[in-house]
Structure formats: C-alpha cells, structure tokens
mmCIF file with all atom_site columns, C-alpha atoms in Angstrom:
data_model
loop_
_atom_site.group_PDB
_atom_site.id
_atom_site.type_symbol
_atom_site.label_atom_id
_atom_site.label_alt_id
_atom_site.label_comp_id
_atom_site.label_asym_id
_atom_site.label_entity_id
_atom_site.label_seq_id
_atom_site.pdbx_PDB_ins_code
_atom_site.Cartn_x
_atom_site.Cartn_y
_atom_site.Cartn_z
_atom_site.occupancy
_atom_site.B_iso_or_equiv
_atom_site.pdbx_formal_charge
_atom_site.auth_seq_id
_atom_site.auth_comp_id
_atom_site.auth_asym_id
_atom_site.auth_atom_id
_atom_site.pdbx_PDB_model_num
ATOM 1   C CA . MET A 1 1   ? -13.823 9.419   22.160  1.00 47.00 ? 321 MET A CA 1
ATOM 2   C CA . GLY A 1 2   ? -13.773 5.858   20.821  1.00 44.00 ? 322 GLY A CA 1
ATOM 3   C CA . GLN A 1 3   ? -12.778 5.040   17.297  1.00 42.00 ? 323 GLN A CA 1
ATOM 4   C CA . LYS A 1 4   ? -15.468 4.185   14.766  1.00 38.00 ? 324 LYS A CA 1
ATOM 5   C CA . VAL A 1 5   ? -15.344 2.010   11.702  1.00 37.00 ? 325 VAL A CA 1
ATOM 6   C CA . ILE A 1 6   ? -14.865 3.937   8.498   1.00 35.00 ? 326 ILE A CA 1
ATOM 7   C CA . ARG A 1 7   ? -17.550 3.434   5.876   1.00 36.00 ? 327 ARG A CA 1
ATOM 8   C CA . VAL A 1 8   ? -16.268 4.136   2.394   1.00 37.00 ? 328 VAL A CA 1
ATOM 9   C CA . SER A 1 9   ? -17.710 3.745   -1.081  1.00 37.00 ? 329 SER A CA 1
ATOM 10  C CA . GLN A 1 10  ? -16.061 0.853   -2.923  1.00 41.00 ? 330 GLN A CA 1
ATOM 11  C CA . GLY A 1 11  ? -15.062 3.212   -5.718  1.00 44.00 ? 331 GLY A CA 1
ATOM 12  C CA . SER A 1 12  ? -13.711 6.016   -3.576  1.00 46.00 ? 332 SER A CA 1
ATOM 13  C CA . PRO A 1 13  ? -10.086 7.169   -3.887  1.00 51.00 ? 333 PRO A CA 1
ATOM 14  C CA . VAL A 1 14  ? -9.409  5.965   -0.343  1.00 52.00 ? 334 VAL A CA 1
ATOM 15  C CA . VAL A 1 15  ? -10.482 2.416   -1.236  1.00 51.00 ? 335 VAL A CA 1
ATOM 16  C CA . PHE A 1 16  ? -8.190  2.403   -4.270  1.00 50.00 ? 336 PHE A CA 1
ATOM 17  C CA . LEU A 1 17  ? -5.409  3.858   -2.141  1.00 54.00 ? 337 LEU A CA 1
ATOM 18  C CA . VAL A 1 18  ? -5.833  1.077   0.417   1.00 55.00 ? 338 VAL A CA 1
ATOM 19  C CA . VAL A 1 19  ? -6.073  -1.607  -2.277  1.00 53.00 ? 339 VAL A CA 1
ATOM 20  C CA . GLY A 1 20  ? -2.898  -0.358  -3.902  1.00 56.00 ? 340 GLY A CA 1
ATOM 21  C CA . PHE A 1 21  ? -0.965  -0.483  -0.641  1.00 54.00 ? 341 PHE A CA 1
ATOM 22  C CA . PHE A 1 22  ? -2.118  -3.993  0.232   1.00 54.00 ? 342 PHE A CA 1
ATOM 23  C CA . ALA A 1 23  ? -1.944  -5.484  -3.254  1.00 52.00 ? 343 ALA A CA 1
ATOM 24  C CA . VAL A 1 24  ? 1.819   -5.171  -3.361  1.00 54.00 ? 344 VAL A CA 1
ATOM 25  C CA . CYS A 1 25  ? 2.066   -6.989  -0.032  1.00 52.00 ? 345 CYS A CA 1
ATOM 26  C CA . THR A 1 26  ? 0.193   -10.099 -1.107  1.00 49.00 ? 346 THR A CA 1
ATOM 27  C CA . ALA A 1 27  ? 1.845   -13.222 -2.565  1.00 41.00 ? 347 ALA A CA 1
ATOM 28  C CA . GLN A 1 28  ? 0.427   -16.605 -3.614  1.00 46.00 ? 348 GLN A CA 1
ATOM 29  C CA . PRO A 1 29  ? -0.266  -18.472 -1.450  1.00 63.00 ? 349 PRO A CA 1
ATOM 30  C CA . ALA A 1 30  ? -1.048  -15.704 1.014   1.00 61.00 ? 350 ALA A CA 1
ATOM 31  C CA . GLU A 1 31  ? -2.850  -15.357 4.285   1.00 69.00 ? 351 GLU A CA 1
ATOM 32  C CA . ILE A 1 32  ? -4.288  -12.159 5.658   1.00 69.00 ? 352 ILE A CA 1
ATOM 33  C CA . ALA A 1 33  ? -4.549  -13.017 9.332   1.00 74.00 ? 353 ALA A CA 1
ATOM 34  C CA . SER A 1 34  ? -6.202  -9.710  10.188  1.00 75.00 ? 354 SER A CA 1
ATOM 35  C CA . LEU A 1 35  ? -7.325  -6.522  8.496   1.00 73.00 ? 355 LEU A CA 1
ATOM 36  C CA . SER A 1 36  ? -8.652  -3.437  10.246  1.00 75.00 ? 356 SER A CA 1
ATOM 37  C CA . VAL A 1 37  ? -9.816  -0.079  8.915   1.00 75.00 ? 357 VAL A CA 1
ATOM 38  C CA . GLU A 1 38  ? -11.061 2.527   11.383  1.00 76.00 ? 358 GLU A CA 1
ATOM 39  C CA . ARG A 1 39  ? -11.728 6.232   11.408  1.00 75.00 ? 359 ARG A CA 1
ATOM 40  C CA . ASP A 1 40  ? -11.454 8.743   14.214  1.00 78.00 ? 360 ASP A CA 1
ATOM 41  C CA . LYS A 1 41  ? -11.965 12.485  13.766  1.00 76.00 ? 361 LYS A CA 1
ATOM 42  C CA . GLY A 1 42  ? -11.272 12.313  10.033  1.00 73.00 ? 362 GLY A CA 1
ATOM 43  C CA . ARG A 1 43  ? -8.062  10.320  10.362  1.00 81.00 ? 363 ARG A CA 1
ATOM 44  C CA . ILE A 1 44  ? -8.024  6.809   8.874   1.00 79.00 ? 364 ILE A CA 1
ATOM 45  C CA . TYR A 1 45  ? -6.215  3.952   10.600  1.00 83.00 ? 365 TYR A CA 1
ATOM 46  C CA . ILE A 1 46  ? -5.359  0.829   8.588   1.00 80.00 ? 366 ILE A CA 1
ATOM 47  C CA . SER A 1 47  ? -3.583  -2.252  9.887   1.00 81.00 ? 367 SER A CA 1
ATOM 48  C CA . ALA A 1 48  ? -3.004  -5.784  8.641   1.00 79.00 ? 368 ALA A CA 1
ATOM 49  C CA . ASP A 1 49  ? -1.144  -8.942  9.570   1.00 81.00 ? 369 ASP A CA 1
ATOM 50  C CA . ILE A 1 50  ? -0.090  -10.746 6.381   1.00 80.00 ? 370 ILE A CA 1
ATOM 51  C CA . VAL A 1 51  ? 1.973   -13.869 5.693   1.00 80.00 ? 371 VAL A CA 1
ATOM 52  C CA . ILE A 1 52  ? 3.310   -14.428 2.168   1.00 80.00 ? 372 ILE A CA 1
ATOM 53  C CA . ALA A 1 53  ? 5.340   -17.270 0.670   1.00 82.00 ? 373 ALA A CA 1
ATOM 54  C CA . ALA A 1 54  ? 8.489   -15.337 -0.212  1.00 83.00 ? 374 ALA A CA 1
ATOM 55  C CA . PRO A 1 55  ? 11.841  -14.718 1.506   1.00 86.00 ? 375 PRO A CA 1
ATOM 56  C CA . ARG A 1 56  ? 12.070  -11.583 3.610   1.00 92.00 ? 376 ARG A CA 1
ATOM 57  C CA . SER A 1 57  ? 14.959  -10.129 1.605   1.00 90.00 ? 377 SER A CA 1
ATOM 58  C CA . ASP A 1 58  ? 12.969  -10.408 -1.639  1.00 86.00 ? 378 ASP A CA 1
ATOM 59  C CA . VAL A 1 59  ? 9.886   -8.851  -0.070  1.00 83.00 ? 379 VAL A CA 1
ATOM 60  C CA . PHE A 1 60  ? 11.993  -5.974  1.221   1.00 88.00 ? 380 PHE A CA 1
ATOM 61  C CA . ALA A 1 61  ? 13.602  -5.507  -2.201  1.00 87.00 ? 381 ALA A CA 1
ATOM 62  C CA . ALA A 1 62  ? 10.205  -5.367  -3.911  1.00 81.00 ? 382 ALA A CA 1
ATOM 63  C CA . LEU A 1 63  ? 8.650   -2.939  -1.465  1.00 83.00 ? 383 LEU A CA 1
ATOM 64  C CA . SER A 1 64  ? 11.651  -0.604  -1.468  1.00 88.00 ? 384 SER A CA 1
ATOM 65  C CA . ASP A 1 65  ? 12.013  -0.317  -5.270  1.00 86.00 ? 385 ASP A CA 1
ATOM 66  C CA . TYR A 1 66  ? 9.765   2.642   -5.973  1.00 91.00 ? 386 TYR A CA 1
ATOM 67  C CA . ASP A 1 67  ? 11.037  3.052   -9.526  1.00 90.00 ? 387 ASP A CA 1
ATOM 68  C CA . ARG A 1 68  ? 9.147   -0.190  -10.273 1.00 81.00 ? 388 ARG A CA 1
ATOM 69  C CA . PHE A 1 69  ? 6.634   -0.174  -7.432  1.00 81.00 ? 389 PHE A CA 1
ATOM 70  C CA . SER A 1 70  ? 3.718   0.514   -9.775  1.00 80.00 ? 390 SER A CA 1
ATOM 71  C CA . GLU A 1 71  ? 4.409   -2.747  -11.623 1.00 76.00 ? 391 GLU A CA 1
ATOM 72  C CA . LEU A 1 72  ? 3.318   -4.663  -8.536  1.00 74.00 ? 392 LEU A CA 1
ATOM 73  C CA . SER A 1 73  ? -0.165  -3.125  -8.448  1.00 75.00 ? 393 SER A CA 1
ATOM 74  C CA . ASP A 1 74  ? -2.340  -1.828  -11.282 1.00 75.00 ? 394 ASP A CA 1
ATOM 75  C CA . ARG A 1 75  ? -3.833  0.688   -8.848  1.00 77.00 ? 395 ARG A CA 1
ATOM 76  C CA . TYR A 1 76  ? -0.647  2.730   -9.034  1.00 83.00 ? 396 TYR A CA 1
ATOM 77  C CA . VAL A 1 77  ? -0.585  5.109   -11.989 1.00 89.00 ? 397 VAL A CA 1
ATOM 78  C CA . GLU A 1 78  ? 2.962   6.218   -11.229 1.00 94.00 ? 398 GLU A CA 1
ATOM 79  C CA . SER A 1 79  ? 5.745   5.555   -8.730  1.00 94.00 ? 399 SER A CA 1
ATOM 80  C CA . ARG A 1 80  ? 9.343   6.715   -8.655  1.00 96.00 ? 400 ARG A CA 1
ATOM 81  C CA . PHE A 1 81  ? 12.194  7.974   -6.549  1.00 97.00 ? 401 PHE A CA 1
ATOM 82  C CA . THR A 1 82  ? 12.699  11.737  -6.458  1.00 97.00 ? 402 THR A CA 1
ATOM 83  C CA . GLU A 1 83  ? 15.525  13.933  -5.204  1.00 97.00 ? 403 GLU A CA 1
ATOM 84  C CA . PRO A 1 84  ? 16.710  12.816  -1.744  1.00 97.00 ? 404 PRO A CA 1
ATOM 85  C CA . ALA A 1 85  ? 16.067  15.009  1.271   1.00 96.00 ? 405 ALA A CA 1
ATOM 86  C CA . GLU A 1 86  ? 18.821  17.341  2.448   1.00 95.00 ? 406 GLU A CA 1
ATOM 87  C CA . ASP A 1 87  ? 19.878  14.767  5.046   1.00 96.00 ? 407 ASP A CA 1
ATOM 88  C CA . GLY A 1 88  ? 20.172  12.073  2.342   1.00 96.00 ? 408 GLY A CA 1
ATOM 89  C CA . THR A 1 89  ? 16.922  10.263  3.165   1.00 96.00 ? 409 THR A CA 1
ATOM 90  C CA . PRO A 1 90  ? 15.312  8.803   0.007   1.00 97.00 ? 410 PRO A CA 1
ATOM 91  C CA . ARG A 1 91  ? 12.121  10.482  -1.216  1.00 98.00 ? 411 ARG A CA 1
ATOM 92  C CA . ILE A 1 92  ? 9.363   8.961   -3.334  1.00 98.00 ? 412 ILE A CA 1
ATOM 93  C CA . TYR A 1 93  ? 6.418   10.044  -5.469  1.00 98.00 ? 413 TYR A CA 1
ATOM 94  C CA . THR A 1 94  ? 3.318   7.915   -6.059  1.00 96.00 ? 414 THR A CA 1
ATOM 95  C CA . VAL A 1 95  ? -0.025  8.398   -7.802  1.00 94.00 ? 415 VAL A CA 1
ATOM 96  C CA . VAL A 1 96  ? -3.043  6.178   -7.114  1.00 86.00 ? 416 VAL A CA 1
ATOM 97  C CA . GLU A 1 97  ? -6.252  6.625   -9.118  1.00 80.00 ? 417 GLU A CA 1
ATOM 98  C CA . GLY A 1 98  ? -9.799  5.985   -7.885  1.00 65.00 ? 418 GLY A CA 1
ATOM 99  C CA . CYS A 1 99  ? -13.392 6.929   -8.629  1.00 58.00 ? 419 CYS A CA 1
ATOM 100 C CA . ILE A 1 100 ? -16.587 7.861   -6.815  1.00 50.00 ? 420 ILE A CA 1
ATOM 101 C CA . LEU A 1 101 ? -19.461 6.986   -9.133  1.00 49.00 ? 421 LEU A CA 1
ATOM 102 C CA . PHE A 1 102 ? -18.621 8.956   -12.299 1.00 53.00 ? 422 PHE A CA 1
ATOM 103 C CA . PHE A 1 103 ? -16.062 11.214  -10.638 1.00 54.00 ? 423 PHE A CA 1
ATOM 104 C CA . CYS A 1 104 ? -12.450 10.065  -10.718 1.00 67.00 ? 424 CYS A CA 1
ATOM 105 C CA . ARG A 1 105 ? -9.386  11.616  -9.156  1.00 74.00 ? 425 ARG A CA 1
ATOM 106 C CA . LYS A 1 106 ? -5.733  10.873  -8.661  1.00 85.00 ? 426 LYS A CA 1
ATOM 107 C CA . VAL A 1 107 ? -4.267  10.786  -5.160  1.00 87.00 ? 427 VAL A CA 1
ATOM 108 C CA . LYS A 1 108 ? -0.715  12.130  -5.296  1.00 94.00 ? 428 LYS A CA 1
ATOM 109 C CA . ARG A 1 109 ? 1.870   11.663  -2.594  1.00 96.00 ? 429 ARG A CA 1
ATOM 110 C CA . HIS A 1 110 ? 5.432   12.855  -2.022  1.00 98.00 ? 430 HIS A CA 1
ATOM 111 C CA . ALA A 1 111 ? 7.037   11.132  0.954   1.00 98.00 ? 431 ALA A CA 1
ATOM 112 C CA . ARG A 1 112 ? 10.257  10.365  2.784   1.00 98.00 ? 432 ARG A CA 1
ATOM 113 C CA . LEU A 1 113 ? 11.294  6.702   2.713   1.00 98.00 ? 433 LEU A CA 1
ATOM 114 C CA . GLU A 1 114 ? 13.055  5.394   5.809   1.00 98.00 ? 434 GLU A CA 1
ATOM 115 C CA . LEU A 1 115 ? 14.660  1.969   5.337   1.00 97.00 ? 435 LEU A CA 1
ATOM 116 C CA . ASN A 1 116 ? 16.000  -0.578  7.806   1.00 97.00 ? 436 ASN A CA 1
ATOM 117 C CA . GLU A 1 117 ? 17.320  -3.290  5.497   1.00 95.00 ? 437 GLU A CA 1
ATOM 118 C CA . ASN A 1 118 ? 15.201  -6.465  5.518   1.00 95.00 ? 438 ASN A CA 1
ATOM 119 C CA . GLU A 1 119 ? 13.496  -5.257  8.698   1.00 97.00 ? 439 GLU A CA 1
ATOM 120 C CA . SER A 1 120 ? 11.193  -2.327  8.032   1.00 98.00 ? 440 SER A CA 1
ATOM 121 C CA . LEU A 1 121 ? 10.096  0.400   5.648   1.00 96.00 ? 441 LEU A CA 1
ATOM 122 C CA . VAL A 1 122 ? 8.407   3.649   6.656   1.00 98.00 ? 442 VAL A CA 1
ATOM 123 C CA . THR A 1 123 ? 6.986   6.342   4.380   1.00 97.00 ? 443 THR A CA 1
ATOM 124 C CA . ILE A 1 124 ? 6.106   9.763   5.780   1.00 98.00 ? 444 ILE A CA 1
ATOM 125 C CA . ALA A 1 125 ? 4.019   11.970  3.504   1.00 97.00 ? 445 ALA A CA 1
ATOM 126 C CA . GLU A 1 126 ? 4.940   15.584  2.824   1.00 97.00 ? 446 GLU A CA 1
ATOM 127 C CA . PRO A 1 127 ? 1.589   17.384  3.224   1.00 96.00 ? 447 PRO A CA 1
ATOM 128 C CA . GLU A 1 128 ? 2.666   20.436  1.237   1.00 96.00 ? 448 GLU A CA 1
ATOM 129 C CA . ASN A 1 129 ? 3.307   18.221  -1.813  1.00 94.00 ? 449 ASN A CA 1
ATOM 130 C CA . SER A 1 130 ? 0.578   15.603  -1.360  1.00 95.00 ? 450 SER A CA 1
ATOM 131 C CA . ASP A 1 131 ? -3.174  15.012  -1.333  1.00 92.00 ? 451 ASP A CA 1
ATOM 132 C CA . LEU A 1 132 ? -2.792  13.947  2.287   1.00 92.00 ? 452 LEU A CA 1
ATOM 133 C CA . GLU A 1 133 ? -2.748  16.294  5.236   1.00 94.00 ? 453 GLU A CA 1
ATOM 134 C CA . TYR A 1 134 ? -0.986  13.510  7.125   1.00 96.00 ? 454 TYR A CA 1
ATOM 135 C CA . GLY A 1 135 ? 0.294   10.089  6.103   1.00 95.00 ? 455 GLY A CA 1
ATOM 136 C CA . ARG A 1 136 ? 2.549   7.525   7.747   1.00 97.00 ? 456 ARG A CA 1
ATOM 137 C CA . GLU A 1 137 ? 2.889   4.009   6.351   1.00 94.00 ? 457 GLU A CA 1
ATOM 138 C CA . GLU A 1 138 ? 4.963   1.210   7.863   1.00 97.00 ? 458 GLU A CA 1
ATOM 139 C CA . TRP A 1 139 ? 5.887   -2.348  6.931   1.00 92.00 ? 459 TRP A CA 1
ATOM 140 C CA . LEU A 1 140 ? 7.544   -4.507  9.593   1.00 96.00 ? 460 LEU A CA 1
ATOM 141 C CA . LEU A 1 141 ? 9.013   -7.715  8.126   1.00 95.00 ? 461 LEU A CA 1
ATOM 142 C CA . GLU A 1 142 ? 9.622   -10.948 10.014  1.00 96.00 ? 462 GLU A CA 1
ATOM 143 C CA . SER A 1 143 ? 10.874  -14.304 8.703   1.00 96.00 ? 463 SER A CA 1
ATOM 144 C CA . VAL A 1 144 ? 8.482   -17.166 9.477   1.00 91.00 ? 464 VAL A CA 1
ATOM 145 C CA . PRO A 1 145 ? 8.439   -20.840 8.387   1.00 93.00 ? 465 PRO A CA 1
ATOM 146 C CA . ASP A 1 146 ? 5.926   -20.060 5.604   1.00 82.00 ? 466 ASP A CA 1
ATOM 147 C CA . GLY A 1 147 ? 7.886   -17.104 4.240   1.00 86.00 ? 467 GLY A CA 1
ATOM 148 C CA . THR A 1 148 ? 7.548   -13.544 5.486   1.00 87.00 ? 468 THR A CA 1
ATOM 149 C CA . ARG A 1 149 ? 5.174   -11.990 7.966   1.00 89.00 ? 469 ARG A CA 1
ATOM 150 C CA . ILE A 1 150 ? 4.256   -8.373  7.283   1.00 85.00 ? 470 ILE A CA 1
ATOM 151 C CA . LEU A 1 151 ? 2.793   -6.166  9.983   1.00 91.00 ? 471 LEU A CA 1
ATOM 152 C CA . TYR A 1 152 ? 1.376   -3.267  8.004   1.00 87.00 ? 472 TYR A CA 1
ATOM 153 C CA . THR A 1 153 ? 0.038   0.013   9.372   1.00 90.00 ? 473 THR A CA 1
ATOM 154 C CA . HIS A 1 154 ? -1.043  3.149   7.599   1.00 87.00 ? 474 HIS A CA 1
ATOM 155 C CA . VAL A 1 155 ? -2.398  6.282   9.225   1.00 91.00 ? 475 VAL A CA 1
ATOM 156 C CA . MET A 1 156 ? -3.631  8.992   6.885   1.00 86.00 ? 476 MET A CA 1
ATOM 157 C CA . ASP A 1 157 ? -5.709  12.140  6.837   1.00 88.00 ? 477 ASP A CA 1
ATOM 158 C CA . PRO A 1 158 ? -6.860  12.863  3.257   1.00 81.00 ? 478 PRO A CA 1
ATOM 159 C CA . ASP A 1 159 ? -7.286  16.490  2.256   1.00 82.00 ? 479 ASP A CA 1
ATOM 160 C CA . PHE A 1 160 ? -10.417 15.563  0.282   1.00 73.00 ? 480 PHE A CA 1
ATOM 161 C CA . TRP A 1 161 ? -13.900 14.531  1.390   1.00 64.00 ? 481 TRP A CA 1
ATOM 162 C CA . VAL A 1 162 ? -14.428 10.823  2.106   1.00 62.00 ? 482 VAL A CA 1
ATOM 163 C CA . PRO A 1 163 ? -18.120 9.833   1.741   1.00 58.00 ? 483 PRO A CA 1
ATOM 164 C CA . PRO A 1 164 ? -19.436 7.674   4.614   1.00 59.00 ? 484 PRO A CA 1
ATOM 165 C CA . VAL A 1 165 ? -21.328 5.047   2.616   1.00 51.00 ? 485 VAL A CA 1
ATOM 166 C CA . ILE A 1 166 ? -21.134 1.243   2.638   1.00 47.00 ? 486 ILE A CA 1
ATOM 167 C CA . GLY A 1 167 ? -18.451 -0.098  4.934   1.00 41.00 ? 487 GLY A CA 1
ATOM 168 C CA . ILE A 1 168 ? -15.259 -2.072  5.347   1.00 45.00 ? 488 ILE A CA 1
ATOM 169 C CA . TRP A 1 169 ? -16.553 -5.005  3.293   1.00 53.00 ? 489 TRP A CA 1
ATOM 170 C CA . ALA A 1 170 ? -16.107 -2.834  0.178   1.00 56.00 ? 490 ALA A CA 1
ATOM 171 C CA . ILE A 1 171 ? -12.380 -2.590  0.845   1.00 52.00 ? 491 ILE A CA 1
ATOM 172 C CA . ARG A 1 172 ? -12.148 -6.345  1.414   1.00 54.00 ? 492 ARG A CA 1
ATOM 173 C CA . ARG A 1 173 ? -14.063 -7.031  -1.796  1.00 59.00 ? 493 ARG A CA 1
ATOM 174 C CA . ALA A 1 174 ? -11.775 -4.737  -3.788  1.00 58.00 ? 494 ALA A CA 1
ATOM 175 C CA . LEU A 1 175 ? -8.739  -6.473  -2.295  1.00 53.00 ? 495 LEU A CA 1
ATOM 176 C CA . ASN A 1 176 ? -10.110 -9.900  -3.203  1.00 54.00 ? 496 ASN A CA 1
ATOM 177 C CA . ASN A 1 177 ? -10.750 -8.776  -6.775  1.00 57.00 ? 497 ASN A CA 1
ATOM 178 C CA . ASP A 1 178 ? -7.198  -7.533  -7.335  1.00 59.00 ? 498 ASP A CA 1
ATOM 179 C CA . ALA A 1 179 ? -4.965  -9.614  -5.080  1.00 50.00 ? 499 ALA A CA 1
ATOM 180 C CA . LEU A 1 180 ? -4.227  -12.565 -7.409  1.00 51.00 ? 500 LEU A CA 1
ATOM 181 C CA . THR A 1 181 ? -2.468  -10.640 -10.184 1.00 59.00 ? 501 THR A CA 1
ATOM 182 C CA . SER A 1 182 ? -0.294  -8.719  -7.739  1.00 62.00 ? 502 SER A CA 1
ATOM 183 C CA . ALA A 1 183 ? 0.316   -11.924 -5.793  1.00 56.00 ? 503 ALA A CA 1
ATOM 184 C CA . ARG A 1 184 ? 1.655   -13.682 -8.880  1.00 63.00 ? 504 ARG A CA 1
ATOM 185 C CA . ARG A 1 185 ? 3.934   -10.760 -9.659  1.00 68.00 ? 505 ARG A CA 1
ATOM 186 C CA . VAL A 1 186 ? 5.443   -10.679 -6.172  1.00 64.00 ? 506 VAL A CA 1
ATOM 187 C CA . GLU A 1 187 ? 5.798   -14.461 -6.084  1.00 64.00 ? 507 GLU A CA 1
ATOM 188 C CA . LYS A 1 188 ? 7.538   -14.470 -9.471  1.00 66.00 ? 508 LYS A CA 1
ATOM 189 C CA . MET A 1 189 ? 9.894   -11.771 -8.230  1.00 68.00 ? 509 MET A CA 1
ATOM 190 C CA . ALA A 1 190 ? 10.717  -13.875 -5.168  1.00 65.00 ? 510 ALA A CA 1
ATOM 191 C CA . LEU A 1 191 ? 11.409  -17.009 -7.232  1.00 63.00 ? 511 LEU A CA 1
ATOM 192 C CA . GLU A 1 192 ? 13.470  -15.275 -9.914  1.00 69.00 ? 512 GLU A CA 1
ATOM 193 C CA . GLY A 1 193 ? 15.074  -12.568 -7.801  1.00 68.00 ? 513 GLY A CA 1
ATOM 194 C CA . ALA A 1 194 ? 13.898  -9.763  -10.071 1.00 46.00 ? 514 ALA A CA 1
ATOM 195 C CA . THR A 1 195 ? 10.835  -7.545  -10.140 1.00 45.00 ? 515 THR A CA 1
ATOM 196 C CA . PRO A 1 196 ? 8.523   -8.704  -12.979 1.00 43.00 ? 516 PRO A CA 1
ATOM 197 C CA . GLY A 1 197 ? 7.204   -6.275  -15.534 1.00 43.00 ? 517 GLY A CA 1
ATOM 198 C CA . PRO A 1 198 ? 3.440   -5.759  -15.912 1.00 41.00 ? 518 PRO A CA 1
ATOM 199 C CA . ASP A 1 199 ? 3.296   -7.737  -19.160 1.00 41.00 ? 519 ASP A CA 1
ATOM 200 C CA . SER A 1 200 ? 5.074   -10.812 -17.830 1.00 41.00 ? 520 SER A CA 1
ATOM 201 C CA . ILE A 1 201 ? 2.104   -12.018 -15.767 1.00 41.00 ? 521 ILE A CA 1
ATOM 202 C CA . PRO A 1 202 ? -1.580  -11.648 -16.685 1.00 43.00 ? 522 PRO A CA 1
#
C-alpha cells in the first residue's frame, strides 16, 4: 500500500513535536532544501534536508547536549540526560507540549542516544516509558561550504489519536512562526562556542 500524506491540525501534539525537533536544527541564515511528512498505517515519517550557517562540531555539540536542549526550542518543556543504559549508552528524557483546540497534552519520551562524534545522532524511544509506541530520530551531519548540512529523519508511532484535519502546510506554518528565535540561539552558540540561555536572545 502506498504512503499517504499526513493531515494534522496545526495545534496537535504531533505538530508541536515536529516543530520542536526541527526548530533546534535551524540557524540564521538557514535553508530547508526539502521537508516531507507522510503517514502510512498510523506511523508518521518525517524527513528534511537542512543547511545552516554553523560549523559541524558546534551543531553536533548543540544537538547532543540534552541537559540544555530545551533552551534551543520553546516547544520543549523539559529535556535532560537520565541514567545510562546497562551497556553505557546515554539515555535522555524530553517533554514537548501541544494543544488540539482547547485540549492540551504533554508528549513525554525516554530514549537511548547513540552518538557518532560530529557525524550523527540517533535517538530510539523506549515505548514502555514514552507516549510513543515507536520512535527513531536521526541527524546526519555533513560539512558544506555554507556551514553544515543536516539530513534529518524521524519515524514515530504515537500512542494517542492524531486527528486527520488540515495538512502539511500547518506544520510548515508552525515552523516558519518559530524558526527565527531558535535560529538565533543556535547561531549564537556557534559563534560563541557555548549554548545560549533562553533569556540571552529574544
């Protein structure tokens, strides 16, 4: 069966989840060469090709610091490292908040964090401790003349109902509304070599 485009309310938790993931990847000036959101049998497939004006090592440092990850996007209510897995793999906890009309909920996620320094980051959700039945998120980083190219993919199966309403444009609109603040924060981090706090940039 072919994949179909997901249609999601702009205020749904999934939209806020997607916005949170992409907002931390965007720097000023930034170019989103492609963005795709599809749905097949309840599973959501997200992919993007992004170029940002920051060195790869700084981008990697920002994306892998989950104790301060929430400072890069206002969509994140909480983010932190938790106890490592038994094999020593880092583990993370994040909370993203979103609303459907007058109903709001928090999407919680515990996940393993697999790191390949300056090359890639992969998070794998733990379904028993998350609001996702399945979740795998990956950033592949590549140095380019303009900064860093990010090939982003996220496959997830929420354990809550996703209303089929108004389409991909809602996700793009939400991204456009929130990208600039997060972009400035990531760019400042790249220039100064330190993750900025939420009060340092409007």
